[in-house]
Structure formats: structure tokens, C-alpha cells
Short mmCIF file of C-alpha atoms in Angstrom, two decimals:
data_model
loop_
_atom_site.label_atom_id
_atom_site.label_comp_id
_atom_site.label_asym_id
_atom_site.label_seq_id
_atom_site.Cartn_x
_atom_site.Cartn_y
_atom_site.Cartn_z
CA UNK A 977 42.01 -132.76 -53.58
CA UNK A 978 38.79 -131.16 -53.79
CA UNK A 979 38.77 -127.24 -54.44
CA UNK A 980 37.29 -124.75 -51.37
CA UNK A 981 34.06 -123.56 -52.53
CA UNK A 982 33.31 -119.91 -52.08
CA UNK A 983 30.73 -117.66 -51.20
CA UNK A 984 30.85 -114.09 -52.57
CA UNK A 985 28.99 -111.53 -50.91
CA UNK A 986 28.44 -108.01 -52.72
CA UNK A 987 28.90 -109.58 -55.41
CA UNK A 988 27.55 -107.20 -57.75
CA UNK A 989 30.02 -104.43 -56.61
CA UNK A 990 33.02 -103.78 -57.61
CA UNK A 991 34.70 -106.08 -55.10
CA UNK A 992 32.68 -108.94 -55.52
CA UNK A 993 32.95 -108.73 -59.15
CA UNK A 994 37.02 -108.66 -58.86
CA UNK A 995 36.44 -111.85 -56.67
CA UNK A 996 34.47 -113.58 -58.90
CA UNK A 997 37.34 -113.09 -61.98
CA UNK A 998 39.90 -114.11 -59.28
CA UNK A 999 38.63 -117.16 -57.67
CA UNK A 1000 37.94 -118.54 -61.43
CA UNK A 1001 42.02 -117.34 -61.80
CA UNK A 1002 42.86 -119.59 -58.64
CA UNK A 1003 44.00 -123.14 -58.28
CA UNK A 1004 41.90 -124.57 -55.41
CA UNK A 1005 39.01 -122.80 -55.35
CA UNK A 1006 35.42 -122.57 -56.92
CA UNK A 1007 32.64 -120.16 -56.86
CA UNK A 1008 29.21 -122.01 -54.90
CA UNK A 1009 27.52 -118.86 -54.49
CA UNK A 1010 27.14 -115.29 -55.20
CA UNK A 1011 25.24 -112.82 -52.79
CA UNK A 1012 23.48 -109.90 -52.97
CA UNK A 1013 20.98 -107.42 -51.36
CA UNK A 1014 17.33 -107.88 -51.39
CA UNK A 1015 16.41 -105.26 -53.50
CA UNK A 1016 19.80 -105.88 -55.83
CA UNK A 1017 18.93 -104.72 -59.44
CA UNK A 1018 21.39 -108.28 -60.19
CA UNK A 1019 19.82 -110.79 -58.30
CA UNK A 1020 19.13 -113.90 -60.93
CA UNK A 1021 21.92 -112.73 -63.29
CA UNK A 1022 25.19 -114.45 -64.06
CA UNK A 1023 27.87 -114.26 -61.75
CA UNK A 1024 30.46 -115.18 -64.59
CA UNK A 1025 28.86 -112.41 -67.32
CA UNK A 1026 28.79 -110.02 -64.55
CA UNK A 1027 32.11 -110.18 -63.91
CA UNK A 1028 33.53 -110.19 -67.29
CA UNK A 1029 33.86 -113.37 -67.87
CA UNK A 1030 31.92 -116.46 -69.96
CA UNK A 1031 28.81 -117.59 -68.33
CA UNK A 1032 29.04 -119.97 -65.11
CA UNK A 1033 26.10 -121.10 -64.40
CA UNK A 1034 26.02 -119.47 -60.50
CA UNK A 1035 23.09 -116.78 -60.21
CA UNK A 1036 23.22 -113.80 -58.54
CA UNK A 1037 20.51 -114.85 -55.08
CA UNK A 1038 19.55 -113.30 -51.76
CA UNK A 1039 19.28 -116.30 -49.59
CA UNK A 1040 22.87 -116.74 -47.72
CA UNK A 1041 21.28 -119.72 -45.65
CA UNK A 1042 20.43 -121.76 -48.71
CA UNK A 1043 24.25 -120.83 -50.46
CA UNK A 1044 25.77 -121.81 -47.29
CA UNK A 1045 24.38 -124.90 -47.03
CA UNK A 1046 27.08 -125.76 -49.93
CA UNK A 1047 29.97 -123.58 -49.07
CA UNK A 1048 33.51 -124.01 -47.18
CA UNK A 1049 33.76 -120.67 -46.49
CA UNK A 1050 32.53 -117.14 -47.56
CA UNK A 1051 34.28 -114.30 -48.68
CA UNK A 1052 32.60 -110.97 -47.60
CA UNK A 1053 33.20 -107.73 -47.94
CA UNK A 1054 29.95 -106.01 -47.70
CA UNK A 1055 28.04 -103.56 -45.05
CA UNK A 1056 28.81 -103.82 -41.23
CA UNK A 1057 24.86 -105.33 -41.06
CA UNK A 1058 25.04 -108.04 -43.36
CA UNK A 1059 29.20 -108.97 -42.59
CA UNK A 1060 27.76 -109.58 -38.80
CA UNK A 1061 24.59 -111.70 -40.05
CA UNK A 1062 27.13 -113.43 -42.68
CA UNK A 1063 29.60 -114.06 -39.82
CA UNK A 1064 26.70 -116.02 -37.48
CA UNK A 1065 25.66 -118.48 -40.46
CA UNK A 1066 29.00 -119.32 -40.81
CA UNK A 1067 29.63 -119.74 -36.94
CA UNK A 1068 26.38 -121.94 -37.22
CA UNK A 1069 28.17 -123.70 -40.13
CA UNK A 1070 31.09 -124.20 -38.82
CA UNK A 1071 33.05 -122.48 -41.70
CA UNK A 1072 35.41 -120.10 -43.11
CA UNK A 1073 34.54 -116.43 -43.36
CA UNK A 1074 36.75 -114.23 -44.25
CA UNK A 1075 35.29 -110.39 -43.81
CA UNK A 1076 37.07 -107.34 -46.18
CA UNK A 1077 34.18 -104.90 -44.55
CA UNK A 1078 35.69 -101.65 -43.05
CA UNK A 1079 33.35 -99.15 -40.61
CA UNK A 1080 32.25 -101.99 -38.37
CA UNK A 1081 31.55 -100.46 -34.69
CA UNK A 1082 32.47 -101.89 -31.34
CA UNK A 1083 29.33 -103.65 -31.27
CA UNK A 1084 29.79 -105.83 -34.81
CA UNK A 1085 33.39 -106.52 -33.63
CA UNK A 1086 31.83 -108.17 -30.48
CA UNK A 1087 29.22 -110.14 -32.37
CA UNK A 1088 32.40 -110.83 -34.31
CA UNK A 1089 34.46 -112.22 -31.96
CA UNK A 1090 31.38 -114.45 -30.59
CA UNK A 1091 31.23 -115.97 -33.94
CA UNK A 1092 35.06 -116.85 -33.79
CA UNK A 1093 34.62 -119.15 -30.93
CA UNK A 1094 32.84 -121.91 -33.82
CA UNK A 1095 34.36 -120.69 -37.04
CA UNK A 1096 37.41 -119.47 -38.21
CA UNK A 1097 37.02 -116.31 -38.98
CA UNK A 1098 39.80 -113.75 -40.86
CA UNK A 1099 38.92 -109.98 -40.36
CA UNK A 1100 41.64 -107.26 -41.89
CA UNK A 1101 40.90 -103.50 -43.26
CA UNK A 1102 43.10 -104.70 -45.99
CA UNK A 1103 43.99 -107.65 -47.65
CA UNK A 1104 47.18 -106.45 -49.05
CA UNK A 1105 50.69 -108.07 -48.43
CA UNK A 1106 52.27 -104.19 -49.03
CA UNK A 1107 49.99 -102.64 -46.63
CA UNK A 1108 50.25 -105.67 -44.03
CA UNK A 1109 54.14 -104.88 -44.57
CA UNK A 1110 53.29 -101.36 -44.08
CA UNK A 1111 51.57 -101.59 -40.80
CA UNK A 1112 54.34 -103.35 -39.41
CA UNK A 1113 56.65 -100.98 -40.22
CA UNK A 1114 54.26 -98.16 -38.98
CA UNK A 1115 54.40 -100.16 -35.61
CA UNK A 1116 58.24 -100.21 -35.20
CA UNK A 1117 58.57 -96.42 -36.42
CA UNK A 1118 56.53 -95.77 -33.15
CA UNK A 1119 58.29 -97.32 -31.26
CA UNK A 1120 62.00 -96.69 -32.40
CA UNK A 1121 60.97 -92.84 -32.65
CA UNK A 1122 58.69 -92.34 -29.67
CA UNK A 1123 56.60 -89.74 -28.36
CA UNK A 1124 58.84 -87.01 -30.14
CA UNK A 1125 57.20 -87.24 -33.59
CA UNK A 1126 53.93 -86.99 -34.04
CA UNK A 1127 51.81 -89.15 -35.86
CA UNK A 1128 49.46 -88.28 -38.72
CA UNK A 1129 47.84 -90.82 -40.79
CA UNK A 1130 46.42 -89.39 -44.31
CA UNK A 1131 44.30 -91.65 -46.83
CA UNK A 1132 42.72 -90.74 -49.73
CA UNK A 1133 40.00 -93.06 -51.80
CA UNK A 1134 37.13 -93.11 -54.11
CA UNK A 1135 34.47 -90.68 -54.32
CA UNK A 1136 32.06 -93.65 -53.28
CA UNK A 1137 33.74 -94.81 -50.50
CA UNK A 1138 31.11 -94.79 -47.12
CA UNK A 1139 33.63 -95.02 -44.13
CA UNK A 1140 36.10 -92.63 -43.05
CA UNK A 1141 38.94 -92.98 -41.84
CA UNK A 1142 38.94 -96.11 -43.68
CA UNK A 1143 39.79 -99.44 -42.65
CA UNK A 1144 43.59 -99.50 -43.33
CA UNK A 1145 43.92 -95.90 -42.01
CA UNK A 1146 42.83 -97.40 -38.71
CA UNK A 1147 44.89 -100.25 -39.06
CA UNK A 1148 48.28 -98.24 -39.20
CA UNK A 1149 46.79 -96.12 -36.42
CA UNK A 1150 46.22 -99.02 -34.31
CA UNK A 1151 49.70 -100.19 -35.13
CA UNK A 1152 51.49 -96.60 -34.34
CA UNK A 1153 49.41 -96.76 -30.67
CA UNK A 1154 50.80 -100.70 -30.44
CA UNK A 1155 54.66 -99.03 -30.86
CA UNK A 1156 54.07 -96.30 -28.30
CA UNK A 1157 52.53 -98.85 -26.40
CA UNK A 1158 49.11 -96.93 -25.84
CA UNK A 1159 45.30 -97.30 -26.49
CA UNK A 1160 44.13 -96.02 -29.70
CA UNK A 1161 41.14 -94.85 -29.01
CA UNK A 1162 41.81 -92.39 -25.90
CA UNK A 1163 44.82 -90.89 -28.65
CA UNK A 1164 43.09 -90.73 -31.91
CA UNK A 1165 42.38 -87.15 -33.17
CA UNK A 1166 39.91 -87.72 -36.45
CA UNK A 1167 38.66 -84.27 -37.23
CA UNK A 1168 40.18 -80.65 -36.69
CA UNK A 1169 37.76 -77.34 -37.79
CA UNK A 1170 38.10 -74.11 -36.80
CA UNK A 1171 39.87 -72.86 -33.70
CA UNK A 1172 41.55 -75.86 -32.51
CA UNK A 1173 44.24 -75.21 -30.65
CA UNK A 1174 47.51 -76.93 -30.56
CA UNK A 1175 48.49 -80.18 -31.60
CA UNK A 1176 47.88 -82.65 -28.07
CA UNK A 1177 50.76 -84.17 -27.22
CA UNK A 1178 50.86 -87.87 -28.32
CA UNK A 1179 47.98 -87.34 -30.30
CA UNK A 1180 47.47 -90.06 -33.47
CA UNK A 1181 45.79 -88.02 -36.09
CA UNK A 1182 43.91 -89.40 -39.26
CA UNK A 1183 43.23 -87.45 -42.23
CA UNK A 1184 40.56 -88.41 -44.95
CA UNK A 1185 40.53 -87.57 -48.78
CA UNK A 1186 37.84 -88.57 -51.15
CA UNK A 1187 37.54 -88.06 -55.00
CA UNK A 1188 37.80 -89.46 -58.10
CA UNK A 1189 38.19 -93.71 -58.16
CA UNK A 1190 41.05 -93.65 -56.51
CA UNK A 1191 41.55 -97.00 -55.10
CA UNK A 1192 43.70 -96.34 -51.66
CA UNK A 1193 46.22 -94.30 -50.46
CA UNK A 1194 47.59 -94.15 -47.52
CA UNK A 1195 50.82 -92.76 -45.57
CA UNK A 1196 51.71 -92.75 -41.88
CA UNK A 1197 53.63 -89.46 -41.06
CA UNK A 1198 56.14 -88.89 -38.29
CA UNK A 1199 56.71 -85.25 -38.70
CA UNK A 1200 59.54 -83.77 -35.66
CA UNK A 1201 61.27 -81.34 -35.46
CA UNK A 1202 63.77 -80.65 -38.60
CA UNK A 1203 62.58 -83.69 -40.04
CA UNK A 1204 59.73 -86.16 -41.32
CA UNK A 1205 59.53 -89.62 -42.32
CA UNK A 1206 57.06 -90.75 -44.83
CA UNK A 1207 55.70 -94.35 -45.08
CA UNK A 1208 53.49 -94.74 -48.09
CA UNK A 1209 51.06 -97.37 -49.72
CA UNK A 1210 49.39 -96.87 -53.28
CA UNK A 1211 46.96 -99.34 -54.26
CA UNK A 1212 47.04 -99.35 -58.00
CA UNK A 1213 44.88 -102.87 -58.70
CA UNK A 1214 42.10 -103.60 -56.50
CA UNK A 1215 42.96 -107.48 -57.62
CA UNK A 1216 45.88 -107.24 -54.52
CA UNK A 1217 42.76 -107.22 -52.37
CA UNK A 1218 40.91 -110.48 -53.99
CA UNK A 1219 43.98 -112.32 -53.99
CA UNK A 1220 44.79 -112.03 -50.73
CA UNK A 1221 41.41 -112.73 -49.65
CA UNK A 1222 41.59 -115.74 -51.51
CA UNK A 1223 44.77 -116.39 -49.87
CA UNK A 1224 43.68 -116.12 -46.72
CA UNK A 1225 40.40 -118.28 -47.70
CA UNK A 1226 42.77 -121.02 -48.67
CA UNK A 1227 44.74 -120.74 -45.40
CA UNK A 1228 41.71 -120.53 -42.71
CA UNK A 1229 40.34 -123.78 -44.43
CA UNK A 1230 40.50 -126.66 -41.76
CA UNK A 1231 42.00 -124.48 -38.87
CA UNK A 1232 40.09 -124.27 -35.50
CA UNK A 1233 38.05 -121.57 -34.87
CA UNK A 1234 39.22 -118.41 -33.55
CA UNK A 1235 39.91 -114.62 -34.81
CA UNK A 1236 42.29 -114.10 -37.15
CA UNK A 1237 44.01 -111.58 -39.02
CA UNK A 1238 46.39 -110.86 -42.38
CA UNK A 1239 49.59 -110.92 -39.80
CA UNK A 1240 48.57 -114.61 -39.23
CA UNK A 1241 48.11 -115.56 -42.96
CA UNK A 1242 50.87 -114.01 -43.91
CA UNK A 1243 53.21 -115.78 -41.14
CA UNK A 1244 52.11 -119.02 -42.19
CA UNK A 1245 51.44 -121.78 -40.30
#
């Protein structure tokens, strides 16, 4: 059987670089391309050296059309501008993408979605099995515990990272709204300064820490009264992320098109 070949986008950052090392750890797959910006400081250098690993012949290029043109799939996680241009070659191709890119707006998860109808297309804040595990338990804490407890979602990361609340954090806040059975977005409280007033009722609130290279943590809180529960994720090895972006390359390869996410992957077939 013939092994899925890859695109890797970013892949001078620290992402792409951990994909690199992990699809040349992985049965069944093979780098085809590596991607970066324009005005990358890496374009034309290995994609093995820069990775940490012997030589491999792919270059570091700019031209996604051209690295498409011999791909099964890409694996992306890059800016909300280029994941939504990535996501339309591949619709055009008629292949896998599978996007890690957090802080993508209403608008790039339409253009999204419009891709999906050609491609199969994976899209998750986080690629982990523990915090896939951990948003399902978020989602049945809501709903066992109700509108009693409220909901707090903290999450702390790098000093570098661009996006807050991050990716997962919105994840387990989209899965405590799914419990209570309510809309997200007309519940989320993201920022409090000053005079604020009291806690609104039913209110999901997200909390965002930055410093140091910390790679992600994050904890849903269901704080009532006398008690709170705690349900915690530490990402310790950003390689949980690759793998299960592989994982999910290897999965999406050969299914119709559609939008798909971690919860699917991990369920199987």
C-alpha cells in the first residue's frame, strides 16, 4: 500500500517542525511538501535539517498550488488567512486537509464549511485524545450539574501564543453550552475589568494566561456553592498534537467530503 503524502504548512514553526519529525516517525505516511510564508527567512532550506533530523531532500517553498499538485492531503496549522486559502486548494483538489489553526472568525469557518462540500476536511482546536476526552466530560458535567454551578474555563499558554481564549478553551466552552443545552455565544463572558458587577446567571466564562513556553493548560471549573469540581488538561509534549493530526490524516484519507472533527476520528469508523 502506498503511504499518504503530506503537506506541512508552517513548517518552519514550531508545529510544523514537530510534524515533520513525526510523519518521518509514522508508518503510512511521507512528507511531499513543506510550506511557508512568502517572506519566510526558511524558504529553500531542508525540511529534514530543520527539523532535527538528517537531510530529506523536501525544501522549504511558498507555492501551495505547485506542492498540492502531489499531495493526498495537507496538514495545516497556520494563520486563519492562509488555513482558509489552504482549505480551497484542497477543495479544488479533492483532498485531505486537516486544519490545527485556532482564532478563525465566523467568516473562515463559513469559507470552511464551503470547502467541506468537495474535500474532507478535519478542523479541531486540539488534536489531543486527553483533551478530546476532556471536552466530553466537560459536556456531561453541564449537563448532570446544571445551571447551579457556574462555569469558568481558565487556560494558560506560551508567551507567543496570538489567540485568546485559545482554541481548546473554546472547545470545552462550546461543550459546557452543548450540556446546558444553550448557544455559546449569547453565554460566553471573555473579559471582566473594573466595576463589573455580579456574576450573570448562566454565564460561561473564559480566562486567559500567557507566559513562559508553556505548552497548554486548561481546566473547566464548576464552582457552587460549598463545592467545586475541577477538570484539568496539561499538555506536556506538543508531539500529542502531531500525532493526532497524523492520525486523523490517516483516517480522513478516502472518506467523502464533509466537516469533520477529533470526536469523529476518535470514534472510528
Amino acid at each position: 500500500m502506498t503511504d499518504m503524502r503530506l503537506v506541512v504548512t508552517g513548517a518552519a514553526g514550531r508545529m510544523g517542525r514537530m510534524l515533520i519529525k513525526t510523519i518521518a516517525e509514522t508508518p503510512g505516511v511521507t512528507l511531499a511538501a513543506a510550506l511557508e510564508r512568502a517572506d519566510s527567512t526558511a524558504l529553500g532550506e531542508d525540511a529534514g535539517l530543520l527539523a532535527g533530523l538528517g537531510a530529506n531532500g523536501v525544501k522549504i517553498a511558498d507555492d501551495p498550488l505547485t506542492a498540492l499538485l502531489k499531495a493526498d492531503g495537507v496538514v495545516d496549522f497556520s494563520s486563519p488567512a492562509a488555513s482558509v486559502e489552504i482549505a480551497d486548494l484542497c477543495a479544488q483538489a479533492r483532498i485531505v486537509d486537516v486544519i490545527g489553526t485556532t482564532g478563525l472568525s465566523d467568516t473562515d469557518l463559513i469559507r470552511l464549511a464551503a470547502a467541506a462540500r468537495h474535500a474532507p476536511i478535519v478542523r479541531s482546536g486540539n488534536m489531543s485524545l486527553g483533551v478530546n476526552l476532556l471536552a466530553k466530560l466537560v459536556r456531561e458535567a453541564a449537563r448532570a450539574l446544571g445551571s447551579d454551578y457556574d462555569v469558568e474555563i481558565l487556560e494558560m499558554h506560551h508567551r507567543s501564543k496570538v489567540d485568546a481564549p485559545s482554541g481548546t478553551a473554546l472547545m470545552l466552552g462550546e461543550a459546557a453550552a452543548e450540556g446546558r443545552g444553550v448557544d455559546l455565544k449569547g453565554h460566553a463572558e471573555r473579559g471582566r475589568d473594573g466595576i463589573t458587577g455580579a456574576r450573570k446567571a448562566g454565564a460561561i466564562g473564559f480566562a486567559s494566561l500567557r507566559g513562559g513556553a508553556v505548552i497548554g493548560d486548561h481546566s473547566a471549573i464548576f464552582a457552587g456553592d460549598g463545592e467545586r469540581i475541577v477538570l484539568s488538561h496539561h499538555a506536556e509534549d506538543r508531539s500529542l498534537f502531531a500525532r493526532g493530526a497524523i492520525k486523523a490524516a490517516l483516517w480522513a484519507h478516502g472518506r467523502k467530503p464533509g466537516l469533520y472533527a477529533m470526536a469523529d476520528v476518535l470514534g472510528g469508523d
